[in-house]
């Protein structure tokens, strides 16, 4: 009966060997009095982001922080259950949505097919050395597997059946004799072999990032380290995860398709452009903003969204900087071919690379360096966008089949009125002379 059980365990072990496909989009979080369901969903999504990127710092990305508050949009399934007498929430997140989010956040993606690591774990206690087997409970090995599962790192432990016991001894692993380690590992077909020697509160580990057949190849040096402390296992998983995530990560090029074209007219000052771009980037519904074109006093943005278009338009209405144009206004004159013919074409990498300085009618030399800066403004912030040469930015082409949102700058935005009033009050107190063309008139003194 015992041998039959070992065969079943061995079969389960083999089902995960060689490039294991990890379900990185599933998360399970325990609920308690201190953590409600909303916080559990956020934690579940954080776990998925960390597994998908291999980086714990990924959750600090500004785009990811915004998306966490919109976690329901990324959920594809949620259920509840019990585990160890505690209520748990089980979540499955949408792979497509998470991948699109990582693209928007410009974060690397660690593919779901990941190297399978066979762990030979030997403990030295009271001058006795023992190998940790899958079918024999070991608290440290169980903790190691749980930590690795949270990070999406596939680990397998030898079953410990008759073949294992007779093919290798603890002294072989402790002494790192590669021949018996290779022979005992071949049956598991791992992609890498991890040797851990545990003594007291110290771990010595060595990773051979190669299959057993190539284990004797001395031209490939192993990775090694020494850890100590209460969190030594967590440190080990961190180091292994960082190594494999960096080795296999994919940086997704291009832009997310979930975006809108926003055209804004009557930006008479360069400072208006800066205010608007900054305000758009701060919206919770926005992942990022690209400047597609500046033509006269008209600017066209591509806005990459984290939410629906309706939610984005509601936030736009709350800006008090711009207002919607009537639908009869065609609005996109800045994108016609005649305008583009007299525009300079650049290749920026972000919305902060809007070029300025040259005359629009001046031919651009292919060999000349690009000037990648924002539109310049004068010291009092009154420079007109008409003074900035007209340009078409072609890093992200306009989708002709997508209806743009047409807006215009408000005559007197609330924020601008507040700034002007504050500046006027300061000028009255200091008695300094200021250019009154862009400020409210100074109050008349009472005789």
XYZ file of C-alpha atoms in Angstrom:
447
model
C 0.000 0.000 0.000
C 2.843 2.382 0.850
C 4.549 1.707 -2.467
C 1.268 2.396 -4.289
C 0.970 5.765 -2.549
C 4.547 6.618 -3.504
C 3.778 5.841 -7.133
C 0.812 8.229 -7.027
C 2.972 10.953 -5.504
C 5.642 10.324 -8.103
C 3.064 10.672 -10.855
C 1.904 13.974 -9.425
C 5.491 15.129 -9.237
C 6.169 14.293 -12.864
C 3.081 16.249 -13.959
C 4.931 19.474 -13.149
C 8.414 18.860 -14.564
C 10.246 20.777 -17.285
C 8.900 24.237 -17.986
C 5.914 24.160 -15.648
C 2.990 26.345 -16.714
C 2.166 28.396 -13.624
C -1.308 29.825 -13.012
C -0.088 33.265 -12.024
C -3.548 34.837 -12.296
C -5.117 32.947 -9.392
C -4.932 34.327 -5.861
C -6.240 33.176 -2.491
C -6.495 35.544 0.485
C -7.710 34.888 4.020
C -10.366 37.185 5.481
C -10.232 38.351 9.065
C -11.675 41.132 11.212
C -8.891 43.537 10.275
C -9.122 42.899 6.538
C -12.381 43.319 4.694
C -13.303 42.057 1.248
C -12.172 45.246 -0.505
C -8.707 45.012 0.993
C -8.577 41.282 0.209
C -9.242 41.980 -3.488
C -6.447 44.553 -3.517
C -4.065 42.098 -1.864
C -5.097 39.378 -4.314
C -4.352 41.628 -7.276
C -1.023 42.645 -5.745
C -0.089 38.960 -5.476
C -0.902 38.470 -9.163
C 1.139 41.520 -10.233
C 4.139 40.316 -8.213
C 3.929 36.823 -9.728
C 3.447 38.181 -13.251
C 6.504 40.441 -13.057
C 8.706 38.651 -10.524
C 9.215 42.013 -8.788
C 7.767 42.924 -5.383
C 8.365 46.610 -6.166
C 5.957 46.394 -9.132
C 2.997 47.211 -6.866
C 4.575 50.629 -6.174
C 4.330 51.598 -9.841
C 2.003 54.658 -10.153
C -0.095 53.024 -12.882
C -0.460 49.817 -10.837
C -1.494 51.821 -7.756
C -4.289 53.430 -9.756
C -5.408 50.076 -11.141
C -5.559 48.490 -7.678
C -8.400 50.826 -6.768
C -10.216 49.561 -9.890
C -9.526 45.873 -9.100
C -13.057 44.720 -10.011
C -12.341 45.504 -13.665
C -9.541 42.907 -13.672
C -11.434 40.120 -11.879
C -12.877 37.311 -13.963
C -14.060 35.080 -11.101
C -14.432 35.282 -7.318
C -15.600 32.713 -4.769
C -15.526 32.121 -1.021
C -14.605 29.147 1.129
C -13.083 27.881 4.359
C -9.504 26.871 5.071
C -8.173 25.936 8.506
C -11.381 27.310 10.071
C -10.837 30.678 8.384
C -12.874 32.292 5.652
C -10.984 32.750 2.396
C -11.686 34.546 -0.868
C -10.489 32.905 -4.080
C -9.937 35.146 -7.096
C -9.120 34.539 -10.734
C -7.925 37.586 -12.644
C -8.147 38.141 -16.375
C -4.873 37.276 -18.103
C -5.623 39.657 -20.973
C -6.405 42.564 -18.652
C -3.336 42.002 -16.472
C -1.059 41.823 -19.526
C -2.573 45.051 -20.874
C -2.028 46.701 -17.483
C 1.644 45.694 -17.436
C 1.998 47.176 -20.920
C 0.483 50.447 -19.738
C 2.744 50.482 -16.683
C 5.780 49.598 -18.842
C 6.624 46.670 -16.580
C 8.303 43.444 -17.732
C 6.320 40.214 -17.918
C 7.632 36.866 -16.683
C 6.045 34.225 -18.968
C 3.850 31.580 -17.374
C 6.080 28.706 -18.585
C 8.835 28.651 -16.003
C 11.838 26.511 -15.189
C 11.157 23.606 -12.819
C 13.685 23.411 -9.973
C 14.440 20.135 -8.163
C 15.361 20.788 -4.517
C 17.779 18.559 -2.626
C 17.418 19.743 0.974
C 19.700 18.285 3.658
C 19.517 19.162 7.363
C 22.334 18.682 9.857
C 20.854 18.194 13.354
C 22.708 16.692 16.295
C 25.466 15.478 13.984
C 22.931 13.612 11.846
C 22.217 14.554 8.265
C 18.888 13.778 6.648
C 17.392 14.394 3.238
C 13.976 16.065 3.135
C 11.532 13.980 1.070
C 8.146 14.851 -0.344
C 6.380 12.011 1.469
C 7.892 12.921 4.865
C 6.625 16.097 6.502
C 9.276 18.773 6.954
C 8.259 22.231 8.211
C 11.097 24.080 6.485
C 10.507 22.433 3.124
C 6.777 23.086 3.345
C 7.442 26.747 4.106
C 9.891 26.939 1.207
C 7.295 25.530 -1.199
C 4.586 27.907 0.037
C 6.847 30.926 -0.392
C 7.838 29.779 -3.873
C 4.206 29.219 -4.860
C 3.309 32.795 -3.888
C 6.043 34.079 -6.190
C 5.213 31.712 -9.044
C 8.471 29.769 -8.732
C 7.976 26.031 -9.511
C 9.803 23.831 -6.982
C 9.630 20.039 -6.682
C 11.057 17.841 -3.945
C 12.173 14.205 -4.475
C 9.487 11.743 -3.452
C 11.678 9.554 -1.277
C 10.625 6.162 -2.601
C 12.822 3.055 -2.859
C 14.648 4.308 -5.972
C 15.527 7.627 -4.319
C 16.670 6.101 -1.056
C 18.922 3.559 -2.767
C 20.412 5.935 -5.360
C 21.672 8.759 -3.138
C 22.734 9.485 0.441
C 22.770 12.613 2.545
C 26.579 12.681 2.486
C 26.520 12.828 -1.335
C 24.431 15.994 -1.265
C 26.272 17.569 1.672
C 29.597 16.955 -0.045
C 28.118 18.086 -3.392
C 29.210 14.997 -5.288
C 27.704 15.713 -8.673
C 27.726 12.212 -10.144
C 25.221 10.650 -7.676
C 23.202 13.900 -7.622
C 22.937 13.789 -11.401
C 21.908 10.110 -11.443
C 19.251 10.606 -8.745
C 17.872 13.739 -10.410
C 17.464 12.399 -13.955
C 14.175 10.637 -13.244
C 12.510 13.976 -12.365
C 13.590 15.762 -15.590
C 14.059 19.171 -13.936
C 15.330 22.297 -15.674
C 17.597 23.151 -12.731
C 18.893 21.625 -9.507
C 19.009 23.441 -6.167
C 21.161 22.054 -3.339
C 20.411 23.374 0.164
C 22.493 22.538 3.240
C 20.785 23.638 6.461
C 22.652 23.793 9.737
C 21.356 25.559 12.839
C 20.092 28.951 11.565
C 22.267 29.034 8.443
C 21.525 28.026 4.865
C 24.144 27.317 2.257
C 22.656 26.967 -1.204
C 23.888 26.317 -4.710
C 21.850 26.509 -7.913
C 22.845 24.558 -11.012
C 20.782 26.196 -13.730
C 21.007 23.247 -16.095
C 19.452 19.833 -16.645
C 20.928 16.772 -14.917
C 22.501 15.605 -18.189
C 24.665 18.753 -18.201
C 25.383 18.836 -14.473
C 29.001 17.703 -14.910
C 29.721 20.486 -17.377
C 32.153 22.602 -15.358
C 32.069 25.404 -17.952
C 28.746 26.564 -16.479
C 29.455 27.829 -12.937
C 26.638 27.490 -10.391
C 25.111 30.298 -8.362
C 25.640 30.075 -4.624
C 24.947 31.935 -1.423
C 24.857 31.823 2.348
C 21.854 33.053 4.326
C 21.014 33.375 7.996
C 18.248 34.779 10.144
C 14.575 34.122 10.733
C 13.631 34.909 7.118
C 16.386 32.952 5.400
C 13.928 30.922 3.305
C 12.147 34.084 2.136
C 15.523 35.592 1.203
C 16.356 32.501 -0.829
C 13.054 32.605 -2.727
C 13.572 36.329 -3.405
C 16.999 35.726 -4.906
C 15.870 32.801 -7.036
C 12.803 34.694 -8.264
C 14.811 37.773 -9.196
C 17.303 35.638 -11.090
C 14.733 33.753 -13.182
C 12.446 36.747 -13.724
C 15.355 38.821 -15.004
C 16.583 35.968 -17.169
C 13.245 35.189 -18.832
C 11.261 38.422 -18.625
C 9.654 39.937 -21.698
C 9.267 43.683 -22.108
C 6.058 44.177 -24.060
C 6.522 46.781 -26.786
C 3.879 49.105 -28.118
C 0.849 50.629 -26.500
C -2.355 49.234 -25.088
C -5.327 49.276 -27.445
C -7.552 50.560 -24.632
C -7.072 54.257 -25.389
C -8.913 57.367 -26.520
C -8.032 60.323 -28.729
C -8.571 63.650 -26.967
C -8.460 66.877 -28.988
C -8.351 70.182 -27.077
C -8.626 73.609 -28.724
C -7.900 77.190 -27.683
C -4.816 76.500 -25.550
C -3.613 80.088 -25.952
C -0.683 79.751 -23.539
C 1.986 77.126 -23.126
C 1.193 77.041 -19.400
C -2.292 75.793 -20.298
C -0.730 72.804 -22.041
C 1.375 71.929 -19.002
C -1.560 72.253 -16.621
C -3.777 70.075 -18.773
C -1.207 67.340 -19.325
C -0.418 67.181 -15.613
C -4.113 67.079 -14.706
C -4.780 64.245 -17.183
C -1.942 62.141 -15.782
C -3.336 62.543 -12.259
C -6.772 61.156 -13.128
C -7.426 57.758 -11.550
C -8.908 56.499 -14.824
C -5.740 57.283 -16.807
C -2.673 55.061 -17.140
C -0.583 57.401 -19.281
C -0.848 60.242 -21.772
C 0.962 60.667 -25.106
C 1.096 63.883 -27.103
C 0.254 63.061 -30.718
C 0.159 66.535 -32.235
C 0.507 70.230 -31.452
C -0.905 72.479 -34.181
C -1.280 76.156 -33.405
C -3.381 76.457 -30.237
C -4.729 72.917 -30.614
C -3.306 69.773 -28.985
C -4.186 66.128 -29.604
C -3.511 63.520 -26.910
C -3.735 59.751 -26.854
C -5.004 58.810 -23.406
C -4.424 55.222 -22.254
C -7.240 54.218 -19.939
C -7.503 52.010 -16.891
C -11.297 52.231 -16.821
C -14.175 52.680 -19.241
C -14.524 55.705 -21.505
C -17.609 56.807 -19.541
C -15.653 56.901 -16.278
C -12.890 58.853 -17.994
C -15.342 61.442 -19.345
C -16.874 61.873 -15.887
C -13.451 62.683 -14.480
C -12.793 65.075 -17.366
C -15.916 67.007 -16.427
C -14.577 67.426 -12.892
C -11.322 69.029 -14.069
C -12.832 72.522 -14.581
C -10.033 73.170 -17.057
C -11.706 72.126 -20.305
C -15.252 71.821 -21.594
C -16.825 69.633 -24.236
C -17.379 71.062 -27.694
C -20.696 70.599 -29.497
C -20.730 67.498 -31.679
C -21.198 69.669 -34.792
C -17.630 70.976 -34.358
C -15.415 68.685 -36.386
C -12.512 69.593 -34.049
C -9.781 67.542 -35.714
C -8.488 70.089 -38.178
C -5.045 69.578 -36.713
C -4.923 66.034 -38.031
C -5.708 66.675 -41.716
C -3.163 65.940 -44.369
C -2.589 69.564 -45.336
C -1.503 70.393 -41.787
C 0.678 67.335 -41.529
C 2.520 68.256 -44.734
C 3.871 71.426 -43.098
C 4.712 69.701 -39.812
C 7.953 68.240 -38.611
C 7.906 64.533 -37.804
C 9.651 63.286 -34.686
C 9.867 59.955 -32.915
C 9.370 60.629 -29.191
C 9.233 57.939 -26.572
C 6.760 59.631 -24.240
C 4.489 62.625 -23.840
C 7.419 64.574 -22.402
C 9.255 64.618 -25.745
C 7.420 67.415 -27.608
C 9.970 69.241 -29.766
C 10.258 73.014 -30.065
C 12.482 75.716 -31.417
C 12.655 75.398 -35.223
C 10.528 77.151 -37.817
C 7.703 74.977 -39.127
C 8.501 75.694 -42.768
C 12.158 74.822 -42.335
C 13.052 71.418 -43.877
C 14.253 68.864 -41.365
C 17.660 67.319 -42.017
C 17.636 63.539 -41.453
C 21.044 63.593 -39.774
C 20.299 66.466 -37.414
C 19.727 65.576 -33.763
C 16.202 65.731 -32.364
C 15.232 68.210 -29.696
C 13.140 66.304 -27.191
C 11.695 68.861 -24.804
C 8.305 70.319 -23.958
C 7.049 73.559 -25.487
C 8.996 76.413 -23.943
C 7.276 79.186 -22.073
C 8.405 82.594 -20.927
C 9.030 83.622 -17.342
C 5.457 84.761 -16.680
C 3.921 81.689 -18.355
C 2.152 83.641 -21.098
C 3.811 82.182 -24.192
C 1.234 81.194 -26.798
C 1.185 77.782 -28.388
C 1.116 79.639 -31.706
C 4.725 80.619 -30.975
C 5.584 76.923 -30.732
C 6.173 75.460 -34.171
C 3.451 73.123 -35.423
C 4.370 69.467 -35.170
C 2.974 66.011 -35.692
C 4.191 63.298 -33.293
C 3.978 59.903 -34.927
C 5.085 57.565 -32.162
C 1.492 56.395 -31.738
C -0.487 56.929 -34.950
C -4.031 58.198 -34.782
C -6.671 55.542 -35.305
C -8.872 56.903 -38.063
C -11.725 54.612 -37.115
C -11.840 55.947 -33.552
C -14.016 58.973 -32.789
C -12.006 61.590 -30.870
C -13.248 63.465 -27.832
C -13.504 67.155 -28.718
C -12.874 69.713 -25.972
C -11.753 73.306 -25.591
C -9.945 75.248 -22.879
C -12.307 77.121 -20.582
C -12.153 80.895 -20.756
C -11.392 81.184 -17.043
C -10.679 77.821 -15.378
C -11.318 77.757 -11.650
C -7.693 76.932 -10.881
C -6.420 79.813 -13.028
C -8.749 82.293 -11.318
C -7.483 81.197 -7.912
C -3.846 81.553 -8.985
C -4.429 84.989 -10.520
C -6.276 86.230 -7.423
C -3.486 84.973 -5.179
C -0.820 86.577 -7.368
C -2.745 89.883 -7.465
C -2.977 89.918 -3.673
C 0.767 89.294 -3.381
C 1.533 92.083 -5.824
C -0.675 94.538 -3.917
C 1.104 93.736 -0.674
C 4.645 94.007 -2.041
C 3.921 96.949 -4.344
C 5.845 95.270 -7.164
C 4.919 96.091 -10.736
C 3.640 93.175 -12.780
C 2.469 92.732 -16.336
C -1.296 93.272 -16.029
C -2.067 91.714 -19.407
C -2.391 88.242 -17.867
C -3.631 89.177 -14.359
C -6.740 90.646 -12.825
C -6.552 94.448 -12.320
C -5.197 95.613 -9.005
C -7.919 96.767 -6.592
C -8.414 100.521 -6.387
C -7.235 102.107 -3.203
C -9.986 103.696 -1.106
C -9.302 107.417 -0.562
